[in-house]
Short mmCIF file of C-alpha atoms in Angstrom, two decimals:
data_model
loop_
_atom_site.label_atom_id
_atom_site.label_comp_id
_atom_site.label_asym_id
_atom_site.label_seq_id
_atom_site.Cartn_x
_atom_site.Cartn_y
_atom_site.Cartn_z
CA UNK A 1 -90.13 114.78 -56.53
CA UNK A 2 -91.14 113.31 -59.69
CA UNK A 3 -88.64 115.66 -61.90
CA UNK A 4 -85.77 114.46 -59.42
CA UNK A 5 -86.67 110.67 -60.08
CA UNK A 6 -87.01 111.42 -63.75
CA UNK A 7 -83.40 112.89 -63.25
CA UNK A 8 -81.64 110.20 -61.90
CA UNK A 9 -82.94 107.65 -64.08
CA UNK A 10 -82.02 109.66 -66.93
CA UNK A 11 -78.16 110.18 -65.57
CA UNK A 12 -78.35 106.97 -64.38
CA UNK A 13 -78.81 105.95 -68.63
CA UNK A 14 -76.18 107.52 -69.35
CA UNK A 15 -73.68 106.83 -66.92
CA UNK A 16 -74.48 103.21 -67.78
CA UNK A 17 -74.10 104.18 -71.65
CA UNK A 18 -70.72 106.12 -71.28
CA UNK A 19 -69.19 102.95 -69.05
CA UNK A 20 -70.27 100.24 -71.09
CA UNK A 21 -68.99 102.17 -74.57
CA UNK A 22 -65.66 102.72 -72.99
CA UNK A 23 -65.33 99.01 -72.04
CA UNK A 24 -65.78 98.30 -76.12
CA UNK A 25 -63.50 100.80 -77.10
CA UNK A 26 -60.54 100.39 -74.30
CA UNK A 27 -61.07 96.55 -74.17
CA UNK A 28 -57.23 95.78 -73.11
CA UNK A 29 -55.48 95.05 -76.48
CA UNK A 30 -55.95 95.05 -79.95
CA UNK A 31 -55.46 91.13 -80.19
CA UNK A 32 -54.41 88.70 -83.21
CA UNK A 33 -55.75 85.32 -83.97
CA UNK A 34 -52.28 83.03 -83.32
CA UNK A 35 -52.54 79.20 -83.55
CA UNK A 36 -49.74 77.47 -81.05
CA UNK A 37 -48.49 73.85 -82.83
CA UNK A 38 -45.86 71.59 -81.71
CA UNK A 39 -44.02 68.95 -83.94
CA UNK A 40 -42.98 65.98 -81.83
CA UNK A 41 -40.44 63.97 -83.89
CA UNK A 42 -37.74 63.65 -81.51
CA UNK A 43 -40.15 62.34 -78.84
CA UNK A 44 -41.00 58.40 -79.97
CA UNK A 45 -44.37 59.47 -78.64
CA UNK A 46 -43.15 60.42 -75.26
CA UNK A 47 -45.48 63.40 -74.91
CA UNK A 48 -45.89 65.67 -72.07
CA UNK A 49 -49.02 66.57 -70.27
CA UNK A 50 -48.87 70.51 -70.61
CA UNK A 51 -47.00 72.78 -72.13
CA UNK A 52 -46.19 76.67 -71.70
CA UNK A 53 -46.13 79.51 -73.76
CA UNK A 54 -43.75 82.68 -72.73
CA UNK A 55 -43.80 85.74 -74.65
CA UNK A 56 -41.52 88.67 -73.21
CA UNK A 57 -42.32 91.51 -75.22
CA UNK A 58 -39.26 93.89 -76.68
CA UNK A 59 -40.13 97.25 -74.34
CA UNK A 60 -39.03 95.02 -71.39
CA UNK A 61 -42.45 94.82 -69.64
CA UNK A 62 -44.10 92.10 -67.90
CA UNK A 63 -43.88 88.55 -69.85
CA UNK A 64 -47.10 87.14 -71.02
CA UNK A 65 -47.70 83.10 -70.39
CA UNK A 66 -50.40 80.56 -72.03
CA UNK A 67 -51.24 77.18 -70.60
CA UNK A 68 -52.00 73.99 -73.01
CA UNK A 69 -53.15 71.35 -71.53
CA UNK A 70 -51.66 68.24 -73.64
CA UNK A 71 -48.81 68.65 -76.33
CA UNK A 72 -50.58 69.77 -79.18
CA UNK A 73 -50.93 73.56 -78.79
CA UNK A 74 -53.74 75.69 -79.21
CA UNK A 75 -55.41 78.84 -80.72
CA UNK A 76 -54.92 81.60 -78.74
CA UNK A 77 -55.70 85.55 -79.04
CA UNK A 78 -52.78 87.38 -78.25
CA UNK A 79 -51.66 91.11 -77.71
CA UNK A 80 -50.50 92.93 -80.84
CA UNK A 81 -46.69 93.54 -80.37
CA UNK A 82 -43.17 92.71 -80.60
CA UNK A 83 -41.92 89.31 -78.39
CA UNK A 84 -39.59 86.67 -77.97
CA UNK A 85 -40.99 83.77 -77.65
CA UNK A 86 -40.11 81.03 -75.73
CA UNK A 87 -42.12 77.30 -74.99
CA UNK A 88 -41.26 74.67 -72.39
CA UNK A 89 -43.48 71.89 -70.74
CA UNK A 90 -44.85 72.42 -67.58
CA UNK A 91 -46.13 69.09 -66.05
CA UNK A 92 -42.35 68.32 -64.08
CA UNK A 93 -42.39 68.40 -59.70
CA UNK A 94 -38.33 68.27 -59.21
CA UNK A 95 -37.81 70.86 -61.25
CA UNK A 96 -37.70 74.86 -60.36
CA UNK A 97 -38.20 77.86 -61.75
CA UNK A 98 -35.21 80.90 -60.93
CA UNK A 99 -35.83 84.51 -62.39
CA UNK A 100 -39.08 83.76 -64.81
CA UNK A 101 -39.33 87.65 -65.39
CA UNK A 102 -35.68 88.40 -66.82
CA UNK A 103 -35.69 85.71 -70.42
CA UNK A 104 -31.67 85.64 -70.60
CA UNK A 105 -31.88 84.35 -66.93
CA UNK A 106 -34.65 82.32 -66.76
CA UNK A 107 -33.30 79.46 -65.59
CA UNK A 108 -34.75 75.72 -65.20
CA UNK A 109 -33.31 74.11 -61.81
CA UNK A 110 -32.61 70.59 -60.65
CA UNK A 111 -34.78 70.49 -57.58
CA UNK A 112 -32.36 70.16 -54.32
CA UNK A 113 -32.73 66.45 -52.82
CA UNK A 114 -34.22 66.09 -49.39
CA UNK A 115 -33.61 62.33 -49.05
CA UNK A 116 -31.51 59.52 -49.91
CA UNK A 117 -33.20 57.94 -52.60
CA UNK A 118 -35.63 54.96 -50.68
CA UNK A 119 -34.82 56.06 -46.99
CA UNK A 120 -35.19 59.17 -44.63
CA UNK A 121 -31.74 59.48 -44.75
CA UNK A 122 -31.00 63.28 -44.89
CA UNK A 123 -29.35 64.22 -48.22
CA UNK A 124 -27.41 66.96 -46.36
CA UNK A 125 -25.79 64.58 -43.78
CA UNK A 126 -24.16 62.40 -46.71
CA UNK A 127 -20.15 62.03 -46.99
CA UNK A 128 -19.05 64.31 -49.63
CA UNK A 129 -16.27 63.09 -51.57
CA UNK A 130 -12.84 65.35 -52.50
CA UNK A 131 -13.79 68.52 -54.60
CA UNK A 132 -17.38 68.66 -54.07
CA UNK A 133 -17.90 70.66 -50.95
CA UNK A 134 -19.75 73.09 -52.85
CA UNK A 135 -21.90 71.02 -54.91
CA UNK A 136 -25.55 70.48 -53.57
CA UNK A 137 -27.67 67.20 -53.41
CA UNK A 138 -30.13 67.39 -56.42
CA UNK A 139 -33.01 64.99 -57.60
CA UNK A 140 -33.02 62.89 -61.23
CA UNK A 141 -34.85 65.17 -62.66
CA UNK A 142 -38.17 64.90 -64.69
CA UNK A 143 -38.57 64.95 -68.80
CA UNK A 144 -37.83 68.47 -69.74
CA UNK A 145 -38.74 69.63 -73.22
CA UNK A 146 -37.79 73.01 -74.65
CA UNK A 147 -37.76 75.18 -77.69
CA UNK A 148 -37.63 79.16 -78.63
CA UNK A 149 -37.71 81.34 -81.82
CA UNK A 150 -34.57 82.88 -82.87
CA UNK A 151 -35.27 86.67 -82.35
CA UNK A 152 -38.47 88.21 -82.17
CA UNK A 153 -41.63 88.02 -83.67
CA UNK A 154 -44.31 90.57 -84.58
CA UNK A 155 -47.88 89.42 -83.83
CA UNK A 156 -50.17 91.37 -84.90
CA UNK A 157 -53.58 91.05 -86.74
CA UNK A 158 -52.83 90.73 -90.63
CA UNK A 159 -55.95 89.57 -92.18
CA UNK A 160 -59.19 92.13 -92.49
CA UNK A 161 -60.81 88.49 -91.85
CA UNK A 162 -60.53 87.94 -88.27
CA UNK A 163 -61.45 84.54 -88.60
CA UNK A 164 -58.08 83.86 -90.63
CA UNK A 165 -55.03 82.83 -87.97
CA UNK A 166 -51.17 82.73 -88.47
CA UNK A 167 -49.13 79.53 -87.27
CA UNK A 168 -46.07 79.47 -85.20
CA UNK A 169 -44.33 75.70 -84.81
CA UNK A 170 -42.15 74.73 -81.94
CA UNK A 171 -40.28 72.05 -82.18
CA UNK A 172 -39.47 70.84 -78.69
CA UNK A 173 -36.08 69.09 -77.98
CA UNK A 174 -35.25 66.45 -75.45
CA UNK A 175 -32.76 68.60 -72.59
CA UNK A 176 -32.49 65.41 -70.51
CA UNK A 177 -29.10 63.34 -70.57
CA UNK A 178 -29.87 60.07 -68.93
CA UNK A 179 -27.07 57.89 -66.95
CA UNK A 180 -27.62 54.22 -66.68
CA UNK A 181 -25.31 52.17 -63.86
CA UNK A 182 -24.75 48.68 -63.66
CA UNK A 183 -22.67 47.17 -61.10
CA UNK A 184 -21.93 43.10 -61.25
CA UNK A 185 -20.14 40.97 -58.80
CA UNK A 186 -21.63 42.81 -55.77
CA UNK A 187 -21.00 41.14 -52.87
CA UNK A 188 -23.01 40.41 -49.11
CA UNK A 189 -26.25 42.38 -51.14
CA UNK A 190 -28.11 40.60 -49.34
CA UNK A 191 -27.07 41.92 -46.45
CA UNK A 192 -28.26 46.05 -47.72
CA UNK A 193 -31.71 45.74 -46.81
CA UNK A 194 -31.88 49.57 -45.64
CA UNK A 195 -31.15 50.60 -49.30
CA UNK A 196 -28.66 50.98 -51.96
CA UNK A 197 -28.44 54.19 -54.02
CA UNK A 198 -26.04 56.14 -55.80
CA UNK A 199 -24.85 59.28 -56.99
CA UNK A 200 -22.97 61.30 -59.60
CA UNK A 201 -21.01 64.38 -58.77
CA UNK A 202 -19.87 67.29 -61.21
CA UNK A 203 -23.41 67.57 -63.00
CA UNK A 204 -25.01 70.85 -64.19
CA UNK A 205 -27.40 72.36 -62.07
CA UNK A 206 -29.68 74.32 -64.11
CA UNK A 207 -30.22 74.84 -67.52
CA UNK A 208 -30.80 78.63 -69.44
CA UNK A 209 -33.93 77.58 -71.75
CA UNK A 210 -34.09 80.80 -74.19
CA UNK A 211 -30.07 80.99 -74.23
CA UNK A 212 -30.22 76.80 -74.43
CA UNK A 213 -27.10 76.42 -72.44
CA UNK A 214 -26.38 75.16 -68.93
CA UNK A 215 -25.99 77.17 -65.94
CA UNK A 216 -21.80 76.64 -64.63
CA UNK A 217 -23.03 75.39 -61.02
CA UNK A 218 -22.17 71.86 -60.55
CA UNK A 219 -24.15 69.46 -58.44
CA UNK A 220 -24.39 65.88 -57.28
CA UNK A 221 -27.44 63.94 -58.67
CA UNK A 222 -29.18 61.14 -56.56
CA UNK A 223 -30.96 57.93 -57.79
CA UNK A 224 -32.00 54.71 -56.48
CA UNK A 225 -30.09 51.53 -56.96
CA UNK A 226 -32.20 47.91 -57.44
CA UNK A 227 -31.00 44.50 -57.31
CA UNK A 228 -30.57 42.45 -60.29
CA UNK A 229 -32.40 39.40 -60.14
CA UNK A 230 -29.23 37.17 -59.89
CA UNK A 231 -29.07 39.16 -56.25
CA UNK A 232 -24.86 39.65 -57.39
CA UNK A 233 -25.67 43.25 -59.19
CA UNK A 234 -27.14 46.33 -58.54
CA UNK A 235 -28.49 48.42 -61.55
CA UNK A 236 -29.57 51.85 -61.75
CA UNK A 237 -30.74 55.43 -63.61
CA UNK A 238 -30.90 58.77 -63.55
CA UNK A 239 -31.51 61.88 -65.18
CA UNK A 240 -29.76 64.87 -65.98
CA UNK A 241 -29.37 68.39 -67.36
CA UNK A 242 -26.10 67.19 -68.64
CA UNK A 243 -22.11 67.91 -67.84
CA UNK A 244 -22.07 71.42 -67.46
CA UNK A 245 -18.04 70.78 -68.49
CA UNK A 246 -16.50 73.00 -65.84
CA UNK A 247 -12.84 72.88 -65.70
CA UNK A 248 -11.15 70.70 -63.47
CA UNK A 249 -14.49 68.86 -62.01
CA UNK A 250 -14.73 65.50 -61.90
CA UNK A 251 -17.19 62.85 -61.60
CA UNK A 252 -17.57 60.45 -59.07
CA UNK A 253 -20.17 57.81 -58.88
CA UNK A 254 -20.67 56.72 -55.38
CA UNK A 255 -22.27 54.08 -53.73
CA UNK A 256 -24.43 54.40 -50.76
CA UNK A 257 -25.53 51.31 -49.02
CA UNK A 258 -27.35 50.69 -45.36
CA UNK A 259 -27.02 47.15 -43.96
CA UNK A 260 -29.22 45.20 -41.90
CA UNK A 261 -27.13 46.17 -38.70
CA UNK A 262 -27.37 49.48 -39.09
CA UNK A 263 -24.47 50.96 -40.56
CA UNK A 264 -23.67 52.97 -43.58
CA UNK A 265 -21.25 52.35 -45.74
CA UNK A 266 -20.06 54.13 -49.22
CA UNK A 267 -17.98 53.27 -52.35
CA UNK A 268 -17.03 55.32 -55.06
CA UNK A 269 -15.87 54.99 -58.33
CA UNK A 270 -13.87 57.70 -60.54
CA UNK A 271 -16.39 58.25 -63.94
CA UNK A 272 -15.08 61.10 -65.11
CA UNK A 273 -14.06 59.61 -68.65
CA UNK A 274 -17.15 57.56 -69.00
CA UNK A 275 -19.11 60.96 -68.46
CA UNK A 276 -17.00 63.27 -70.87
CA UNK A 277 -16.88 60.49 -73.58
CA UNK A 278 -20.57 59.50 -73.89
CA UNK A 279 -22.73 61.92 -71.83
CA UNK A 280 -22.87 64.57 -74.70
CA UNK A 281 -24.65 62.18 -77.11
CA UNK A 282 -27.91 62.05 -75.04
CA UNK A 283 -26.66 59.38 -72.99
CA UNK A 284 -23.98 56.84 -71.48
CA UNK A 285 -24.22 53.56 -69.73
CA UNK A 286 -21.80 52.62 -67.04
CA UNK A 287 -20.84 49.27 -66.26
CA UNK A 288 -18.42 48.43 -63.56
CA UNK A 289 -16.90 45.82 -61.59
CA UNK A 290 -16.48 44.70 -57.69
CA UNK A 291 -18.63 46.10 -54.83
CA UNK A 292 -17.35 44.29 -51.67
CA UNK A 293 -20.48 45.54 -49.40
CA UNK A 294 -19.09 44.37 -45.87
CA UNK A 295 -20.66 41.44 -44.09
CA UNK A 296 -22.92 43.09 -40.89
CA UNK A 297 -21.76 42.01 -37.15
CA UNK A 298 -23.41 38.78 -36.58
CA UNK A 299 -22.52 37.12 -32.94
CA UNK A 300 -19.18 38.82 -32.69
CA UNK A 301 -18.28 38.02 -36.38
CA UNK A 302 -17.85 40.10 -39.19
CA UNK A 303 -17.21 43.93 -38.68
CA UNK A 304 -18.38 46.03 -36.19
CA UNK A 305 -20.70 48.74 -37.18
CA UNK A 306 -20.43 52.50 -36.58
CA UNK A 307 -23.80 53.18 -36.70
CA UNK A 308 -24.06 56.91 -36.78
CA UNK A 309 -20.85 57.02 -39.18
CA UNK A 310 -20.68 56.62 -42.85
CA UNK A 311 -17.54 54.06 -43.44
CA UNK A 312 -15.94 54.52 -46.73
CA UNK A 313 -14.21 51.83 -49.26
CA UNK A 314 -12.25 52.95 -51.96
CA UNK A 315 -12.94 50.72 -55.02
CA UNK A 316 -10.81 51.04 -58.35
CA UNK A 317 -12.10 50.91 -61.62
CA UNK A 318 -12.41 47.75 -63.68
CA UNK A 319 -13.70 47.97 -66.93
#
């Protein structure tokens, strides 16, 4: 019995021995010493909160991602191999991710809008205007950084020195286009205590970070509307992947306003030159004229309200 004991113990040894040598040997990957960094100079200090590495290496299998928390990068140890490499931040909420494992399609999407902007009005049940019954309701979208190396890169361990690292830079790029509205001489404002937003049809809809262009669907963006404090103008932003240029779509900025009686009334304004003209350059302010918000139903004056029926005014432009 004591030869059997002895045994065991001694295959036991050298089970043990066998295991724990081919963990050393067949540890995953070789690995290289890689420092991440990030130069900021088009932010003006606008920094995000995290940012994410991609690497999607060249025989097609399964993309690799790192996770800094800040904006200044990291060391990391990373596979030897062949990759293209691809960094974004991570720290948006109304933006989505489509087709993460395919890098030509990865694609960054405007999050679809639940609500009108300040009320639990359903996005879904909102007029559309002419040429937009495709387009979807989508929110102002969060800061969105992004940057990629052109081609691949091999990373792979070239110092007999393992403490020695190599560098790769990113240099991040602003993808947002932002929209700023001003409206003067609105009148009865007063009167839109449910809530005045807006929105701007013929936008892109998602944006192709490793490719850097924007996807061809075209949506209409939501955003909140304040009053100025001179209570005759409304003012407003929002922010965008840009015009994704589409022939033939235009842009309409409409008005959405909910008065104290209960009805719901709209106003739109053609924008489709303000947009082409100025959007491009990173961003475009809009300033416009008029917005004769009806007086509510007050002891038979005024106009009666439709309540469950969104009453439209057509408003021309005056620049």
């Amino acid at each position: 019995m004591k030869k059997i004991t002895q045994y065991l113990l001694i295959v036991s040894i050298v089970l043990i021995a066998s295991c724990q040598h081919k963990e050393l040997c067949y540890d995953h990957y070789h690995k290289a010493n890689v420092v991440i960094g990030y130069n900021w100079e088009e932010s003006l200090k606008n920094y995000p909160k995290s940012m994410s590495l991609y690497l999607y290496p060249e025989d097609s299998s399964a993309y690799i991602r790192y996770e800094f928390t800040g904006h200044q990068g990291g060391a990391l140890k990373i596979p030897y191999g062949t990759y293209s490499l691809l960094s974004i931040n991570s720290d948006f909420k109304n933006i989505e991710y489509k087709n993460k494992d395919s890098l030509n399609i990865f694609e960054l999407s405007a999050k679809t809008a639940i609500y009108l902007p300040g009320t639990n009005i359903t996005a879904s049940n909102l007029p559309k205007v002419k040429g937009t019954d495709v387009e979807r309701f989508a929110e102002s979208i969060d800061t969105l950084w992004s940057d990629r190396y052109s081609g691949t890169v091999l990373i792979k361990q070239l110092w007999t020195d393992t403490t020695q690292v190599d560098t790769l830079n990113f240099t991040p790029k602003l993808i947002n286009k932002q929209i700023n509205v001003s409206i003067s001489e609105a009148e009865n404002l007063k009167f839109a205590t449910g809530g005045v937003s807006f929105s701007i049809s013929g936008l892109a809809g998602g944006y192709f970070p490793y490719r850097d262009t924007l996807s061809s669907e075209a949506v209409t963006v939501l955003a909140p509307l304040t009053a100025g404090e001179d209570g005759l103008s409304v003012h407003g932003s929002m922010s965008t992947l840009g015009d994704n240029h589409k022939s033939g779509v235009a842009h309409t900025l409409t008005v959405y306003a909910i008065l104290s009686d209960g009805s719901k009334w709209y106003h739109t304004f053609d924008v489709t030159d303000q947009i082409h003209k100025g959007l491009d350059s990173g961003s475009v302010n809009i300033e416009l004229k008029g917005l004769p918000i009806p007086a509510p139903l007050f002891n038979g004056g005024g106009i009666a309200p439709d309540v469950d029926e969104w009453q439209n005014i057509e408003i021309p432009v005056v620049m």
